[in-house]
Amino acid sequence: MTQIVVPASEGRAVPVKVGQRLRITTPKGAQAADFFAYNAENVGEWLSPNHTWVTTFCVKPREGDTLISRFRRPMLKIVEDGAKGVHDMMIAACDQFRYEFFGHHGPHASCSENLCVAMRRLGHQVDVIPQPINFFTNTKVESDGRFVSPPNPVPPGAYVEMEALMDLICVVSSCPFDLPVEGWTINAGGGPTELIVDIE
Ligand SMILES: [Zn+2]
């Protein structure tokens, strides 16, 4: 078994072989985990929530769901959801411009930058930021179409476990979102915290 600690506001890329299980845990709770996955043989094929939800007919990933690539091939299966369904597949990965949009001045860590750095460490240049699955992220579509992010209820120790259906490179980013934006609560109030990734 391999265990990787993803420090608060950082990202890590890790190879996962077909048949292996990958578990992501938020030890302190309420920490958004942006998740990306690539075909290890061809990083032009990546996990696509947009393609996935039209096969599962749900905008949330659920236990038993198969997550597919942009070429509509099975990449991962959710085998256990220890976070009671509090996940998101709609929010684009945060980036420098997102923080500037909210009035932040100067550089800010982001999931997009974390993805690029983590993949470069394995020798891959990322030119397109895929739509992530944002585990432990509380979003809701209201009946009138409004999209909201209420306070994050995910308790300490919550996790999600997936099985790889092909050889993958998986990337997990501890979302650095820490801006006090009214009605848009991504992480816990105390700021970003670390995530644990177990592979076995
Ligand atoms: Zn983020």
mmCIF file of C-alpha atoms and ligand atoms in Angstrom:
data_model
loop_
_atom_site.group_PDB
_atom_site.id
_atom_site.type_symbol
_atom_site.label_atom_id
_atom_site.label_comp_id
_atom_site.label_asym_id
_atom_site.label_seq_id
_atom_site.Cartn_x
_atom_site.Cartn_y
_atom_site.Cartn_z
ATOM 1 C CA MET A 1 0.000 0.000 0.000
ATOM 2 C CA THR A 2 1.201 3.485 -0.866
ATOM 3 C CA GLN A 3 0.160 6.510 1.131
ATOM 4 C CA ILE A 4 0.637 10.053 -0.107
ATOM 5 C CA VAL A 5 -0.011 13.177 1.902
ATOM 6 C CA VAL A 6 -1.186 16.062 -0.255
ATOM 7 C CA PRO A 7 -0.239 19.151 1.776
ATOM 8 C CA ALA A 8 -2.811 21.933 2.148
ATOM 9 C CA SER A 9 -3.189 23.908 -1.115
ATOM 10 C CA GLU A 10 -0.860 21.577 -3.047
ATOM 11 C CA GLY A 11 -1.376 18.805 -5.598
ATOM 12 C CA ARG A 12 0.129 15.387 -6.282
ATOM 13 C CA ALA A 13 0.072 13.049 -9.301
ATOM 14 C CA VAL A 14 0.281 9.314 -8.793
ATOM 15 C CA PRO A 15 0.209 6.298 -11.149
ATOM 16 C CA VAL A 16 -2.617 3.846 -10.387
ATOM 17 C CA LYS A 17 -2.690 0.436 -12.082
ATOM 18 C CA VAL A 18 -5.853 -1.217 -13.375
ATOM 19 C CA GLY A 19 -7.531 -3.080 -10.495
ATOM 20 C CA GLN A 20 -5.910 -0.948 -7.798
ATOM 21 C CA ARG A 21 -7.988 1.071 -5.400
ATOM 22 C CA LEU A 22 -7.476 4.725 -4.664
ATOM 23 C CA ARG A 23 -8.897 6.267 -1.524
ATOM 24 C CA ILE A 24 -8.970 10.021 -0.898
ATOM 25 C CA THR A 25 -9.535 11.180 2.681
ATOM 26 C CA THR A 26 -10.056 14.612 4.214
ATOM 27 C CA PRO A 27 -8.597 14.052 7.717
ATOM 28 C CA LYS A 28 -9.805 17.401 9.077
ATOM 29 C CA GLY A 29 -13.033 17.405 7.036
ATOM 30 C CA ALA A 30 -14.576 19.933 4.649
ATOM 31 C CA GLN A 31 -11.586 20.120 2.321
ATOM 32 C CA ALA A 32 -12.402 20.166 -1.401
ATOM 33 C CA ALA A 33 -10.344 17.574 -3.327
ATOM 34 C CA ASP A 34 -10.099 18.395 -7.027
ATOM 35 C CA PHE A 35 -9.598 15.092 -8.822
ATOM 36 C CA PHE A 36 -8.263 14.499 -12.338
ATOM 37 C CA ALA A 37 -7.380 11.208 -14.052
ATOM 38 C CA TYR A 38 -5.501 10.452 -17.272
ATOM 39 C CA ASN A 39 -5.006 7.283 -19.299
ATOM 40 C CA ALA A 40 -1.398 6.387 -18.398
ATOM 41 C CA GLU A 41 -0.796 5.261 -22.004
ATOM 42 C CA ASN A 42 -2.224 8.421 -23.578
ATOM 43 C CA VAL A 43 -2.599 11.541 -21.483
ATOM 44 C CA GLY A 44 -4.774 13.013 -24.246
ATOM 45 C CA GLU A 45 -7.535 10.853 -22.772
ATOM 46 C CA TRP A 46 -8.784 12.230 -19.470
ATOM 47 C CA LEU A 47 -11.652 11.713 -17.058
ATOM 48 C CA SER A 48 -14.686 13.756 -18.086
ATOM 49 C CA PRO A 49 -17.485 14.501 -15.610
ATOM 50 C CA ASN A 50 -19.470 16.063 -18.478
ATOM 51 C CA HIS A 51 -19.445 12.792 -20.398
ATOM 52 C CA THR A 52 -20.048 10.827 -17.186
ATOM 53 C CA TRP A 53 -23.231 12.502 -15.981
ATOM 54 C CA VAL A 54 -25.100 11.805 -19.223
ATOM 55 C CA THR A 55 -24.496 8.094 -18.680
ATOM 56 C CA THR A 56 -25.260 8.050 -14.932
ATOM 57 C CA PHE A 57 -28.075 10.643 -15.275
ATOM 58 C CA CYS A 58 -26.832 12.395 -12.139
ATOM 59 C CA VAL A 59 -24.669 15.488 -11.634
ATOM 60 C CA LYS A 60 -23.153 13.884 -8.515
ATOM 61 C CA PRO A 61 -20.817 10.887 -8.492
ATOM 62 C CA ARG A 62 -22.437 8.059 -6.526
ATOM 63 C CA GLU A 63 -21.385 4.684 -5.140
ATOM 64 C CA GLY A 64 -21.424 2.153 -7.992
ATOM 65 C CA ASP A 65 -21.072 4.797 -10.731
ATOM 66 C CA THR A 66 -18.585 4.256 -13.543
ATOM 67 C CA LEU A 67 -16.629 7.391 -14.420
ATOM 68 C CA ILE A 68 -15.747 7.704 -18.096
ATOM 69 C CA SER A 69 -13.205 9.548 -20.211
ATOM 70 C CA ARG A 70 -13.827 12.146 -22.880
ATOM 71 C CA PHE A 71 -13.575 9.221 -25.309
ATOM 72 C CA ARG A 72 -16.421 7.615 -23.320
ATOM 73 C CA ARG A 73 -14.321 4.713 -22.020
ATOM 74 C CA PRO A 74 -14.582 3.478 -18.398
ATOM 75 C CA MET A 75 -11.758 4.852 -16.248
ATOM 76 C CA LEU A 76 -12.837 4.425 -12.619
ATOM 77 C CA LYS A 77 -15.618 3.015 -10.522
ATOM 78 C CA ILE A 78 -16.780 4.570 -7.231
ATOM 79 C CA VAL A 79 -16.706 1.605 -4.857
ATOM 80 C CA GLU A 80 -17.328 3.404 -1.578
ATOM 81 C CA ASP A 81 -18.574 6.863 -0.707
ATOM 82 C CA GLY A 82 -17.701 7.780 2.852
ATOM 83 C CA ALA A 83 -18.796 11.393 2.398
ATOM 84 C CA LYS A 84 -22.553 10.879 1.969
ATOM 85 C CA GLY A 85 -22.650 12.195 -1.594
ATOM 86 C CA VAL A 86 -21.229 15.650 -0.873
ATOM 87 C CA HIS A 87 -19.338 16.032 -4.157
ATOM 88 C CA ASP A 88 -19.441 18.270 -7.208
ATOM 89 C CA MET A 89 -18.888 17.725 -10.925
ATOM 90 C CA MET A 90 -19.723 21.236 -12.143
ATOM 91 C CA ILE A 91 -17.169 23.714 -10.796
ATOM 92 C CA ALA A 92 -14.200 24.282 -13.097
ATOM 93 C CA ALA A 93 -10.802 23.993 -11.410
ATOM 94 C CA CYS A 94 -9.825 27.245 -9.705
ATOM 95 C CA ASP A 95 -7.042 29.229 -11.329
ATOM 96 C CA GLN A 96 -5.225 32.545 -10.919
ATOM 97 C CA PHE A 97 -7.947 34.425 -12.818
ATOM 98 C CA ARG A 98 -10.662 33.080 -10.530
ATOM 99 C CA TYR A 99 -8.889 34.592 -7.516
ATOM 100 C CA GLU A 100 -8.315 37.895 -9.334
ATOM 101 C CA PHE A 101 -12.026 37.914 -10.239
ATOM 102 C CA PHE A 102 -12.753 37.880 -6.501
ATOM 103 C CA GLY A 103 -10.376 40.797 -5.940
ATOM 104 C CA HIS A 104 -7.227 38.963 -4.862
ATOM 105 C CA HIS A 105 -3.979 40.745 -5.760
ATOM 106 C CA GLY A 106 -0.781 38.872 -6.584
ATOM 107 C CA PRO A 107 -0.180 35.178 -7.172
ATOM 108 C CA HIS A 108 -2.513 32.659 -5.513
ATOM 109 C CA ALA A 109 -2.140 28.871 -5.427
ATOM 110 C CA SER A 110 -4.803 27.119 -7.525
ATOM 111 C CA CYS A 111 -5.949 23.648 -8.510
ATOM 112 C CA SER A 112 -5.083 24.365 -12.158
ATOM 113 C CA GLU A 113 -1.493 25.269 -11.252
ATOM 114 C CA ASN A 114 -1.309 22.282 -8.867
ATOM 115 C CA LEU A 115 -2.375 19.972 -11.712
ATOM 116 C CA CYS A 116 0.230 21.386 -14.127
ATOM 117 C CA VAL A 117 3.066 21.164 -11.593
ATOM 118 C CA ALA A 118 2.113 17.634 -10.473
ATOM 119 C CA MET A 119 1.944 16.355 -14.068
ATOM 120 C CA ARG A 120 5.237 18.052 -15.012
ATOM 121 C CA ARG A 121 6.896 16.138 -12.193
ATOM 122 C CA LEU A 122 5.930 12.954 -14.088
ATOM 123 C CA GLY A 123 7.106 14.413 -17.407
ATOM 124 C CA HIS A 124 3.776 15.541 -18.866
ATOM 125 C CA GLN A 125 2.880 19.010 -20.117
ATOM 126 C CA VAL A 126 -0.777 19.894 -19.485
ATOM 127 C CA ASP A 127 -2.204 22.348 -22.042
ATOM 128 C CA VAL A 128 -5.904 21.905 -21.253
ATOM 129 C CA ILE A 129 -7.302 21.879 -17.716
ATOM 130 C CA PRO A 130 -9.967 19.151 -17.643
ATOM 131 C CA GLN A 131 -13.177 19.537 -15.661
ATOM 132 C CA PRO A 132 -12.350 17.938 -12.284
ATOM 133 C CA ILE A 133 -14.538 15.935 -9.978
ATOM 134 C CA ASN A 134 -14.557 18.027 -6.821
ATOM 135 C CA PHE A 135 -14.873 15.546 -4.003
ATOM 136 C CA PHE A 136 -16.010 16.872 -0.600
ATOM 137 C CA THR A 137 -17.443 19.984 -2.265
ATOM 138 C CA ASN A 138 -20.973 21.024 -1.406
ATOM 139 C CA THR A 139 -22.930 22.372 -4.370
ATOM 140 C CA LYS A 140 -26.580 22.286 -5.261
ATOM 141 C CA VAL A 141 -28.704 23.183 -8.269
ATOM 142 C CA GLU A 142 -31.908 24.873 -7.079
ATOM 143 C CA SER A 143 -35.234 24.180 -8.796
ATOM 144 C CA ASP A 144 -35.020 27.533 -10.594
ATOM 145 C CA GLY A 145 -31.543 26.670 -11.918
ATOM 146 C CA ARG A 146 -29.519 28.732 -9.444
ATOM 147 C CA PHE A 147 -26.234 27.096 -8.519
ATOM 148 C CA VAL A 148 -25.183 27.470 -4.872
ATOM 149 C CA SER A 149 -22.424 26.313 -2.541
ATOM 150 C CA PRO A 150 -23.708 26.177 1.057
ATOM 151 C CA PRO A 151 -21.336 25.612 4.013
ATOM 152 C CA ASN A 152 -19.334 22.393 3.721
ATOM 153 C CA PRO A 153 -20.731 19.668 6.058
ATOM 154 C CA VAL A 154 -18.135 16.948 5.310
ATOM 155 C CA PRO A 155 -16.866 15.568 8.663
ATOM 156 C CA PRO A 156 -13.224 14.769 9.542
ATOM 157 C CA GLY A 157 -12.165 11.381 8.162
ATOM 158 C CA ALA A 158 -14.673 11.370 5.289
ATOM 159 C CA TYR A 159 -13.381 9.571 2.205
ATOM 160 C CA VAL A 160 -14.167 8.262 -1.232
ATOM 161 C CA GLU A 161 -12.757 5.053 -2.699
ATOM 162 C CA MET A 162 -12.446 4.229 -6.402
ATOM 163 C CA GLU A 163 -11.211 1.275 -8.440
ATOM 164 C CA ALA A 164 -9.098 1.931 -11.541
ATOM 165 C CA LEU A 165 -10.560 0.366 -14.698
ATOM 166 C CA MET A 166 -7.435 1.148 -16.766
ATOM 167 C CA ASP A 167 -3.848 2.154 -15.991
ATOM 168 C CA LEU A 168 -4.097 5.752 -14.860
ATOM 169 C CA ILE A 169 -2.266 8.799 -13.660
ATOM 170 C CA CYS A 170 -4.463 10.346 -10.977
ATOM 171 C CA VAL A 171 -4.047 13.873 -9.652
ATOM 172 C CA VAL A 172 -5.447 15.157 -6.366
ATOM 173 C CA SER A 173 -5.373 18.844 -5.449
ATOM 174 C CA SER A 174 -6.164 20.255 -2.020
ATOM 175 C CA CYS A 175 -8.210 23.197 -3.279
ATOM 176 C CA PRO A 176 -6.547 26.429 -2.065
ATOM 177 C CA PHE A 177 -9.831 28.380 -2.098
ATOM 178 C CA ASP A 178 -9.724 30.610 0.990
ATOM 179 C CA LEU A 179 -11.591 33.778 0.019
ATOM 180 C CA PRO A 180 -14.529 34.965 2.118
ATOM 181 C CA VAL A 181 -17.155 35.076 -0.634
ATOM 182 C CA GLU A 182 -20.738 35.502 0.584
ATOM 183 C CA GLY A 183 -22.851 32.421 -0.245
ATOM 184 C CA TRP A 184 -19.954 30.543 -1.797
ATOM 185 C CA THR A 185 -18.355 28.354 0.868
ATOM 186 C CA ILE A 186 -15.955 25.813 -0.618
ATOM 187 C CA ASN A 187 -13.715 24.745 2.285
ATOM 188 C CA ALA A 188 -13.917 24.947 6.074
ATOM 189 C CA GLY A 189 -13.529 28.410 7.609
ATOM 190 C CA GLY A 190 -10.034 27.750 8.965
ATOM 191 C CA GLY A 191 -8.471 27.579 5.499
ATOM 192 C CA PRO A 192 -7.302 24.711 3.281
ATOM 193 C CA THR A 193 -6.073 21.478 4.903
ATOM 194 C CA GLU A 194 -4.211 18.375 3.747
ATOM 195 C CA LEU A 195 -5.650 15.324 2.009
ATOM 196 C CA ILE A 196 -4.523 11.700 2.252
ATOM 197 C CA VAL A 197 -4.337 9.432 -0.806
ATOM 198 C CA ASP A 198 -4.048 5.655 -0.253
ATOM 199 C CA ILE A 199 -3.417 3.272 -3.122
ATOM 200 C CA GLU A 200 -3.580 -0.493 -2.814
HETATM 201 ZN ZN ZN B 1 -9.408 24.767 -6.388
#
